[in-house]
PDB file of C-alpha atoms and ligand atoms in Angstrom:
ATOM      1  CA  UNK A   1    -110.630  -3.496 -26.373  1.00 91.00           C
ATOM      2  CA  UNK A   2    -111.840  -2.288 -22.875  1.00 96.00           C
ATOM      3  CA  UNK A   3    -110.417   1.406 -22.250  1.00 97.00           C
ATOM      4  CA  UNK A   4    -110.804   3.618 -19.786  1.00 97.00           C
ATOM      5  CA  UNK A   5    -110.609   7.242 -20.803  1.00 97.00           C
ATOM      6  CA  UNK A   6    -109.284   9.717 -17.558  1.00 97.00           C
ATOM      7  CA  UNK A   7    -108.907  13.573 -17.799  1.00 96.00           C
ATOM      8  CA  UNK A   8    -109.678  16.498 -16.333  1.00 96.00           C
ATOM      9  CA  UNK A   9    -113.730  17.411 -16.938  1.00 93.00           C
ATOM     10  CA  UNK A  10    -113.064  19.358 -20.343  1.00 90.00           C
ATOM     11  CA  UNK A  11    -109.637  17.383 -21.484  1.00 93.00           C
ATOM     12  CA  UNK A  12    -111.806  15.740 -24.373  1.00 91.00           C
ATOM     13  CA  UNK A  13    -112.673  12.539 -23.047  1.00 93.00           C
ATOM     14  CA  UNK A  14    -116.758  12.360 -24.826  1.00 91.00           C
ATOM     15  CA  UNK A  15    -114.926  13.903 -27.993  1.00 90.00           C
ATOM     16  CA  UNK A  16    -112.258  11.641 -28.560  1.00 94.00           C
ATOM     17  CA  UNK A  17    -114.271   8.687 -27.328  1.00 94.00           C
ATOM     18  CA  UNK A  18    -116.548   9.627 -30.407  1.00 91.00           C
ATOM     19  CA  UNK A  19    -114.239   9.007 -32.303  1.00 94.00           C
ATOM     20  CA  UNK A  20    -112.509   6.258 -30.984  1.00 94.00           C
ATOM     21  CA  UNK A  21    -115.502   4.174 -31.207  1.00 92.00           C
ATOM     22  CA  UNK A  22    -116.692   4.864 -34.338  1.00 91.00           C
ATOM     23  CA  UNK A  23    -113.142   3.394 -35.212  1.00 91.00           C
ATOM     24  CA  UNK A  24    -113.273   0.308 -33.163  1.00 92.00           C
ATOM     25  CA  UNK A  25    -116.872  -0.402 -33.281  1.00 92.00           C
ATOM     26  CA  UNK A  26    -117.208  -0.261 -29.851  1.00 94.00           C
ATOM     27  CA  UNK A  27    -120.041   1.529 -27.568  1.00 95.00           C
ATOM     28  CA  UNK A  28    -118.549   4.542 -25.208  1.00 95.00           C
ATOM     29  CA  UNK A  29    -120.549   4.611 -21.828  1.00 95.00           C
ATOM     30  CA  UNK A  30    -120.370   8.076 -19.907  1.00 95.00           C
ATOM     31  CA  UNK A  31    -121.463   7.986 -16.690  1.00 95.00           C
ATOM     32  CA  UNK A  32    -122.228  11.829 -17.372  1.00 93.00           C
ATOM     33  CA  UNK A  33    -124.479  11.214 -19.849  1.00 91.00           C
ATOM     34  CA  UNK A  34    -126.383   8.367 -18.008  1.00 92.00           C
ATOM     35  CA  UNK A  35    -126.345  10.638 -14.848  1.00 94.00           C
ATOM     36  CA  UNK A  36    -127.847  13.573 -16.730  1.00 91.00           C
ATOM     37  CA  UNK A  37    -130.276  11.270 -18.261  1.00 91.00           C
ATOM     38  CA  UNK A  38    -131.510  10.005 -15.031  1.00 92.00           C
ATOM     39  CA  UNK A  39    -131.635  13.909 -14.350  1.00 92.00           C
ATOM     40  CA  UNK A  40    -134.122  14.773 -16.941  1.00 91.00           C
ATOM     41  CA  UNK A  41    -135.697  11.535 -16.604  1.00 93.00           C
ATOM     42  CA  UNK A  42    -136.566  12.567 -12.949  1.00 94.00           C
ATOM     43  CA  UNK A  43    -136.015   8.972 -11.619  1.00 93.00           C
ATOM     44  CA  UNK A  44    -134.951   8.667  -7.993  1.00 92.00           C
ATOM     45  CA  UNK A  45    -131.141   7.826  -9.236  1.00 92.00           C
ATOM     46  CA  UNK A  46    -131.788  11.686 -11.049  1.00 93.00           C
ATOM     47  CA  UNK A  47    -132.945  13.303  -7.958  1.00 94.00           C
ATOM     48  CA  UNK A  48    -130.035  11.946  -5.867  1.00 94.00           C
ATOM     49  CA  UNK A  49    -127.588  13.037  -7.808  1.00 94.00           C
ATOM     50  CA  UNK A  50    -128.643  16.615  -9.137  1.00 94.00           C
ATOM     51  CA  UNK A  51    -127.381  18.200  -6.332  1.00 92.00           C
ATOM     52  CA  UNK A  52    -124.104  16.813  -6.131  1.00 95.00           C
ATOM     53  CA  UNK A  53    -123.656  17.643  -9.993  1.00 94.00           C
ATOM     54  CA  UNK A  54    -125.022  21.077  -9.986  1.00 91.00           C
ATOM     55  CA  UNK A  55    -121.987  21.277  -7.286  1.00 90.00           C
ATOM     56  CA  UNK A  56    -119.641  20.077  -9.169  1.00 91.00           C
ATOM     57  CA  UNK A  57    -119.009  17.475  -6.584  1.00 94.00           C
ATOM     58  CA  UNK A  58    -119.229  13.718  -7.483  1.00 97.00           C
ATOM     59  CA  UNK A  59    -122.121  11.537  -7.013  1.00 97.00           C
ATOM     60  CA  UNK A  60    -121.774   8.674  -4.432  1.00 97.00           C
ATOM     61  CA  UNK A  61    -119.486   6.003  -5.517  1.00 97.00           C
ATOM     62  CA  UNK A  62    -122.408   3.295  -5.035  1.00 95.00           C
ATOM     63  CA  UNK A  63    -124.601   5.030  -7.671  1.00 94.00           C
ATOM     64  CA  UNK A  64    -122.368   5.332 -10.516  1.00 96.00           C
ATOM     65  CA  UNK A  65    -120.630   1.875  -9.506  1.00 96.00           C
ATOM     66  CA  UNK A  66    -124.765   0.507  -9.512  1.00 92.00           C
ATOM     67  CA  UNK A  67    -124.799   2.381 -13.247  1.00 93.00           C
ATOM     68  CA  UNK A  68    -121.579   0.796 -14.587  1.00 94.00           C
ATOM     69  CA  UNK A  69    -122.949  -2.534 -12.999  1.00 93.00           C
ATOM     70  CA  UNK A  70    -125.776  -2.817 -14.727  1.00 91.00           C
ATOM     71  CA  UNK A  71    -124.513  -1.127 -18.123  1.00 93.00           C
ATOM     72  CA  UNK A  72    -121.330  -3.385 -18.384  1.00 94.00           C
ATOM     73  CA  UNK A  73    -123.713  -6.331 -18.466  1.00 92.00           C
ATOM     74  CA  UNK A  74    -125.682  -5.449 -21.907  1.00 92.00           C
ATOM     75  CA  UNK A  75    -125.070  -7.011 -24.999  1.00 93.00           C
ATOM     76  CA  UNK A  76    -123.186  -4.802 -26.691  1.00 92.00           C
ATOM     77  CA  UNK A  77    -120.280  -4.231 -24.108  1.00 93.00           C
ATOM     78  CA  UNK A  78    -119.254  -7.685 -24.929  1.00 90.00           C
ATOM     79  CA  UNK A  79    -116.546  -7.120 -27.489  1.00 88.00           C
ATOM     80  CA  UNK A  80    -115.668  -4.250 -25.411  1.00 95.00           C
ATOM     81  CA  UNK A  81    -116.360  -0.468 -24.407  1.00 96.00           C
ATOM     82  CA  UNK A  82    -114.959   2.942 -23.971  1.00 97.00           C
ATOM     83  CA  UNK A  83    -115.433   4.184 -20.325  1.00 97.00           C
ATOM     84  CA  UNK A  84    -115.653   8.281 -20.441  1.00 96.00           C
ATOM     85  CA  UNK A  85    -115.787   9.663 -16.938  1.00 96.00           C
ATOM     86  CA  UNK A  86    -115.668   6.685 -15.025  1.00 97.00           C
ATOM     87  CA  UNK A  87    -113.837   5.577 -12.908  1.00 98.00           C
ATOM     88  CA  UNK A  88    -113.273   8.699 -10.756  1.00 98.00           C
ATOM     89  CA  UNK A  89    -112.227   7.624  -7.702  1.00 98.00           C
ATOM     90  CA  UNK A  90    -109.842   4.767  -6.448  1.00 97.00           C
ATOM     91  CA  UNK A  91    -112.740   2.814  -4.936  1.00 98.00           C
ATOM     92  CA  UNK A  92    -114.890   3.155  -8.488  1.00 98.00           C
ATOM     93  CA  UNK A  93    -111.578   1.789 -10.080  1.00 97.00           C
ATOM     94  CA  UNK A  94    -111.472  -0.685  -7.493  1.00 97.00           C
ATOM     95  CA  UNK A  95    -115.158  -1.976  -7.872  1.00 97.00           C
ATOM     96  CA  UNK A  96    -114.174  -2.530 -11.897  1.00 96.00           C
ATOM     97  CA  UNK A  97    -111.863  -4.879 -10.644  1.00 96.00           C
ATOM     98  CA  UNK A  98    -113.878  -6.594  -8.469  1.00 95.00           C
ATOM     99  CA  UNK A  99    -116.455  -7.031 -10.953  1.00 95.00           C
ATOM    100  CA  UNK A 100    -113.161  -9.148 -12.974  1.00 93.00           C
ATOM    101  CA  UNK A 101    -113.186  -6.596 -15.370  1.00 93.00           C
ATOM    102  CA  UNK A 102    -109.825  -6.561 -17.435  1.00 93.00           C
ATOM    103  CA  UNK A 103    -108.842  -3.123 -18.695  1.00 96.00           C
ATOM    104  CA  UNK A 104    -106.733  -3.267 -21.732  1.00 96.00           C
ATOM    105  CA  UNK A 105    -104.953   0.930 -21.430  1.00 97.00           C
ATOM    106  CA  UNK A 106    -106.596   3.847 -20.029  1.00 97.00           C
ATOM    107  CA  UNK A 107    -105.849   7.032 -22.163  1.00 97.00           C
ATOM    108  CA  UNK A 108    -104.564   9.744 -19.855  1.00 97.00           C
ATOM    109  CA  UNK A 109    -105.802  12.781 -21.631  1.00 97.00           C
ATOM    110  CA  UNK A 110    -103.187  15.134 -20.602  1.00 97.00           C
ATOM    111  CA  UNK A 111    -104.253  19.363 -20.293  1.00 96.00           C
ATOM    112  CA  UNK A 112    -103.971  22.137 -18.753  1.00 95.00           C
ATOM    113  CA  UNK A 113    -105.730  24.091 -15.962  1.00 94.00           C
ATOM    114  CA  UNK A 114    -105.740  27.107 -17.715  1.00 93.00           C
ATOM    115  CA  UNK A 115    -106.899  25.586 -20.976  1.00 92.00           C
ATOM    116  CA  UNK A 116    -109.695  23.694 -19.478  1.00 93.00           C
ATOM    117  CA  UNK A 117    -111.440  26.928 -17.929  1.00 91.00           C
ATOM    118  CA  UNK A 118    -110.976  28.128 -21.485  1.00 88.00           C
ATOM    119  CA  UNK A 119    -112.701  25.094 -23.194  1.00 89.00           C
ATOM    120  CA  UNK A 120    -115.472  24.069 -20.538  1.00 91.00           C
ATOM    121  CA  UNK A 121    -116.660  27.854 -20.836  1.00 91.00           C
ATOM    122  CA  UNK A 122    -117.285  27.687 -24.500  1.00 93.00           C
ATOM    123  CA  UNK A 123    -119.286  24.364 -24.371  1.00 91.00           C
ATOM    124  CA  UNK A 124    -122.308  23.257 -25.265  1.00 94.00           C
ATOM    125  CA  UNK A 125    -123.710  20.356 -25.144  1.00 93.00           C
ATOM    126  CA  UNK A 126    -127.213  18.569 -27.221  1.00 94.00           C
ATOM    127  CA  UNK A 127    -130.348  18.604 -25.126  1.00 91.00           C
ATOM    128  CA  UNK A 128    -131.235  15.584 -27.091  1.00 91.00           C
ATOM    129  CA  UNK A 129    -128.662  13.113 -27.500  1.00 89.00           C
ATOM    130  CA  UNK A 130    -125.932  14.854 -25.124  1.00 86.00           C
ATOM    131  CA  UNK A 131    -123.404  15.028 -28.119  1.00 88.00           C
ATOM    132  CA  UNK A 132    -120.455  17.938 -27.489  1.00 87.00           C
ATOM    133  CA  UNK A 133    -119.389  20.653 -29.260  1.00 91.00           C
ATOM    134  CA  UNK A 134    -117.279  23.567 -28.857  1.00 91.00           C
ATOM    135  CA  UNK A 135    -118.563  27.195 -30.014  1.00 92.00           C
ATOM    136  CA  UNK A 136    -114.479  27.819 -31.444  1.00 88.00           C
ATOM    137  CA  UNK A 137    -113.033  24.486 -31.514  1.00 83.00           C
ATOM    138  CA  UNK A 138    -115.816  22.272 -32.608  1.00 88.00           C
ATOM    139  CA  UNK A 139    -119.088  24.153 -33.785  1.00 94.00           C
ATOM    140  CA  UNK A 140    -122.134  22.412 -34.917  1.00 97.00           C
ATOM    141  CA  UNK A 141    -123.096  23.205 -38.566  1.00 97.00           C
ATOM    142  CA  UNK A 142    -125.620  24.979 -37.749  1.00 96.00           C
ATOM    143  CA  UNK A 143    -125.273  27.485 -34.310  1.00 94.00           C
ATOM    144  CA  UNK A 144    -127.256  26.210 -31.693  1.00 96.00           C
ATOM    145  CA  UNK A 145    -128.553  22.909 -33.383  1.00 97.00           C
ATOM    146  CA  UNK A 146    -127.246  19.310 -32.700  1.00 97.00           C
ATOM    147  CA  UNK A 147    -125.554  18.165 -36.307  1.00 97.00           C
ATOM    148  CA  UNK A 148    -126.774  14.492 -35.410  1.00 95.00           C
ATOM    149  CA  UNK A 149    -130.435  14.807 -34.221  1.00 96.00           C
ATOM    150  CA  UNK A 150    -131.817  18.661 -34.685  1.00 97.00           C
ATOM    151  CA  UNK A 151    -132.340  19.367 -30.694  1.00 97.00           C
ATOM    152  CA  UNK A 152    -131.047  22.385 -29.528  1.00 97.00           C
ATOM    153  CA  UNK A 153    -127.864  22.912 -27.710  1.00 97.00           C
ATOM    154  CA  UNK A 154    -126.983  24.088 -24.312  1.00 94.00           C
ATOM    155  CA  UNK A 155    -124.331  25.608 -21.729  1.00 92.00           C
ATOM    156  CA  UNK A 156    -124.280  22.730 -18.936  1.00 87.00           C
ATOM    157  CA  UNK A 157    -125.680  23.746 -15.544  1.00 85.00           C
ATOM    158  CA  UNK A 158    -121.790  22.551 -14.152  1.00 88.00           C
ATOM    159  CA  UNK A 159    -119.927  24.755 -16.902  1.00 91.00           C
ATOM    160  CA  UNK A 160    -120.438  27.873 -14.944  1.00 89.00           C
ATOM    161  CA  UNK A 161    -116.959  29.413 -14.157  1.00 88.00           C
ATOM    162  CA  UNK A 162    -117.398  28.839 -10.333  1.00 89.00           C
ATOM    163  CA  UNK A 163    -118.426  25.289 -10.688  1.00 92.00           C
ATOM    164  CA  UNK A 164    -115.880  24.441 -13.130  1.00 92.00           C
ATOM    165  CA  UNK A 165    -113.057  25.475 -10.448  1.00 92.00           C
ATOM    166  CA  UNK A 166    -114.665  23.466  -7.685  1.00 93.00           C
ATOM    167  CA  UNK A 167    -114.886  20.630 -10.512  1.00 93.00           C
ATOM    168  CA  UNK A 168    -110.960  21.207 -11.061  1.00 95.00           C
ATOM    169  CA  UNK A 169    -110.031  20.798  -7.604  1.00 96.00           C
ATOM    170  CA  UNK A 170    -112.462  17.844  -6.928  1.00 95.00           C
ATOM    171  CA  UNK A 171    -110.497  16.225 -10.177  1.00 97.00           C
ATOM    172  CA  UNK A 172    -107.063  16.879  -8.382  1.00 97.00           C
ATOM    173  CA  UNK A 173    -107.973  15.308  -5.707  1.00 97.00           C
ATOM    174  CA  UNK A 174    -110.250  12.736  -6.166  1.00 97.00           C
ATOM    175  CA  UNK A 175    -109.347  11.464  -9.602  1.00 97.00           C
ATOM    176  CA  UNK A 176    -105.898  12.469 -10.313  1.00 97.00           C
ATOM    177  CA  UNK A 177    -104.381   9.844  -7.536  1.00 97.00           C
ATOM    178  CA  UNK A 178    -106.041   7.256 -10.549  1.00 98.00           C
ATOM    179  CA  UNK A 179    -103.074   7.738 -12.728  1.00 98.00           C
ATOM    180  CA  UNK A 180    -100.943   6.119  -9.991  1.00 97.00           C
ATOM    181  CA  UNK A 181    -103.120   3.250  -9.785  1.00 97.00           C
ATOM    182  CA  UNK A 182    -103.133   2.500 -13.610  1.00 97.00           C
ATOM    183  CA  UNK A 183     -99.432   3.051 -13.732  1.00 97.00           C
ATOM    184  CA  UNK A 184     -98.804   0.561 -11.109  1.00 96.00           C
ATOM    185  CA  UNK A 185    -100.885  -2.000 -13.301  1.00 94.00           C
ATOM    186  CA  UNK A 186     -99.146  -0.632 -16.842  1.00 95.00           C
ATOM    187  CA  UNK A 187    -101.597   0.362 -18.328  1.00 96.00           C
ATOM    188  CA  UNK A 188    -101.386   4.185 -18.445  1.00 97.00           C
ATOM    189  CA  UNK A 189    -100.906   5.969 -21.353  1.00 97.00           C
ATOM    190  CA  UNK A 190    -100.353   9.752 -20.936  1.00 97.00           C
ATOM    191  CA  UNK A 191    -101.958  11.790 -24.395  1.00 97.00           C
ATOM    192  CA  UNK A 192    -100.993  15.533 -24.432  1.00 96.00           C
ATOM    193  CA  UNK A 193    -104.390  17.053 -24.637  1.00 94.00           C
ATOM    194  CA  UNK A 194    -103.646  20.369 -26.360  1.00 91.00           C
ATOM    195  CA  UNK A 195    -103.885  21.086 -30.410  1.00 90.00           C
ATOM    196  CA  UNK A 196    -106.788  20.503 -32.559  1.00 89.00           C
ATOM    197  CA  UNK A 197    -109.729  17.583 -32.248  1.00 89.00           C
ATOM    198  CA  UNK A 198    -108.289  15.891 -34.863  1.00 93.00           C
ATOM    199  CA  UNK A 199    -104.746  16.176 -33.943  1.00 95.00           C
ATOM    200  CA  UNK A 200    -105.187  14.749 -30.216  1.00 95.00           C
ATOM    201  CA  UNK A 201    -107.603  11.921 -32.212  1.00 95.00           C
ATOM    202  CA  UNK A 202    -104.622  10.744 -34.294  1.00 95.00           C
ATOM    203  CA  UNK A 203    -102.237  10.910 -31.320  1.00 96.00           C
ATOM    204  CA  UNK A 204    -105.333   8.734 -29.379  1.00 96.00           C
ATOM    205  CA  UNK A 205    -105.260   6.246 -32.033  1.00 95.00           C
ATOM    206  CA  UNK A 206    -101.131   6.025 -32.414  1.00 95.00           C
ATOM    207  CA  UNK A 207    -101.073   5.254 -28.489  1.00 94.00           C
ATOM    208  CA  UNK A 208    -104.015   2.512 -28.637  1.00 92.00           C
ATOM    209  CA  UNK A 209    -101.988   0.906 -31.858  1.00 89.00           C
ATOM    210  CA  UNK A 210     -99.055   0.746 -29.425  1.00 80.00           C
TER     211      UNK A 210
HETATM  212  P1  AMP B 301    -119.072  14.506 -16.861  1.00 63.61           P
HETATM  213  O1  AMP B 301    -120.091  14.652 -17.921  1.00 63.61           O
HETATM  214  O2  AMP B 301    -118.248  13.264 -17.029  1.00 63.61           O
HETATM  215  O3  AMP B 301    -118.217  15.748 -16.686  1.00 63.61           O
HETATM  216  O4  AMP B 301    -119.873  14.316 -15.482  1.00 63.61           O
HETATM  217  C1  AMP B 301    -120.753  15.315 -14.989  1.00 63.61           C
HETATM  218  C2  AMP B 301    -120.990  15.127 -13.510  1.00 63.61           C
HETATM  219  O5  AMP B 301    -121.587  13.836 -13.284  1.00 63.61           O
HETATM  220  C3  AMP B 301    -119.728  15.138 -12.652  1.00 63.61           C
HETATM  221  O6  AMP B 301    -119.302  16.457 -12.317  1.00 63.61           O
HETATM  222  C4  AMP B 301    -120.214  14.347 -11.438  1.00 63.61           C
HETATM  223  O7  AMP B 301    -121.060  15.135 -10.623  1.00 63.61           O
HETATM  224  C5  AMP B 301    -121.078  13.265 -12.082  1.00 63.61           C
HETATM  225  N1  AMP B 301    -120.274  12.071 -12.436  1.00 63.61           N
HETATM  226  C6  AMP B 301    -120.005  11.571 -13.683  1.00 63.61           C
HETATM  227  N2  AMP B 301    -119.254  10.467 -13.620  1.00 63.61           N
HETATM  228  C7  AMP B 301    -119.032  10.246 -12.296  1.00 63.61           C
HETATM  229  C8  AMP B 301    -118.301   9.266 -11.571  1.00 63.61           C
HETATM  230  N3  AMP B 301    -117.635   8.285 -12.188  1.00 63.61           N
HETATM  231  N4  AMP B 301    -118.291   9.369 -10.215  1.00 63.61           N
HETATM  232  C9  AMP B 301    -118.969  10.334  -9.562  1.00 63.61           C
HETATM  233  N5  AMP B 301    -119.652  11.302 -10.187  1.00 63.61           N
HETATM  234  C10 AMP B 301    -119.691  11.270 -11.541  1.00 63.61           C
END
């Protein structure tokens, strides 16, 4: 299975992509995660694209296209993947294509405005191993401590109420034309986003079994 997972920043995508793979045995590969990463790593890739995501804008389409690129090619991406958070943009979807890249659905995880202030505020996220959790929805066992590797957790630099507007409006425009293009092709499947982790999982799963 090769599935794209789209959504507003905050509709769930890393958390139900958790979960999703763990069922399918398949890796889930968020540009986010590599970006931040590269971030902390201080590479050059890092320093280019700080600013843009302190910003909440996106990074330039030939950096995360380069990232996808390379990451698509590793060994275990060849039974197939979960993309979180990529493609955001009709040329990134475009490049996917070009690289003869069949997408099987893309989950169209479906929330909110309103809710999505509400969830990105209470977020934090592992300093460690960039797993998500959710100080009323999803806490971690113990406050402030990742449940799979001990590091601590943090608010996200972008998950400041001012970026996370300018994050919303970049996703309207930028990202939401996407749905369009994956409708065209069939392969959109809208999720409603709202309810519990577990309910939106089982609703996830019932629309890949489809
Ligand atoms: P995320 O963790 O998916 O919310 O991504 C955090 C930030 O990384 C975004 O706000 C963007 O600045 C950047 N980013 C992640 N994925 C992409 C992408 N596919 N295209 C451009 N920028 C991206």
């Amino acid at each position: 299975m090769k599935l794209i997972f789209l959504g507003a920043p905050g509709a769930g995508k890393g958390t139900q992509a958790e979960i999703v793979c763990d069922h399918l045995g398949i890796p889930t590969i968020s540009t986010g995660n590599c970006l931040r990463e590269a971030v902390k790593n201080g590479t050059e890739l890092g320093i280019r694209a700080k600013s843009y995501m302190d910003d909440g804008h996106l990074v330039p389409d030939e950096i995360v296209i380069s990232i996808i690129r390379d990451r698509l090619q590793q060994e275990d991406c060849r039974k197939g993947f979960i993309l979180d958070g990529f493609p955001r943009t009709v040329p990134q979807a475009e490049a996917l294509d070009s690289m003869g890249i069949m997408i099987d659905k893309v989950i169209d995880l479906e929330v909110a405005d309103t809710e999505i202030e509400k969830r990105l505020s209470g977020r934090r996220v592992c300093e460690g191993c960039g797993a998500s959790y959710h100080i009323e929805n999803k806490p971690s066992q113990k406050p402030g401590v990742c449940d799979k590797c001990g590091a601590s957790l943090v608010v996200r630099k972008d998950d400041q109420p001012e970026t996370i507007r300018e994050r919303l409006s970049v996703y309207h425009k930028q990202t939401e034309p996407l749905k369009q293009y994956y409708t065209k092709s069939g392969k959109l499947i809208a999720v409603e986003g709202r309810g519990s982790v577990d309910e939106i999982a089982a609703r996830t799963l019932k629309a890949l079994e489809e």
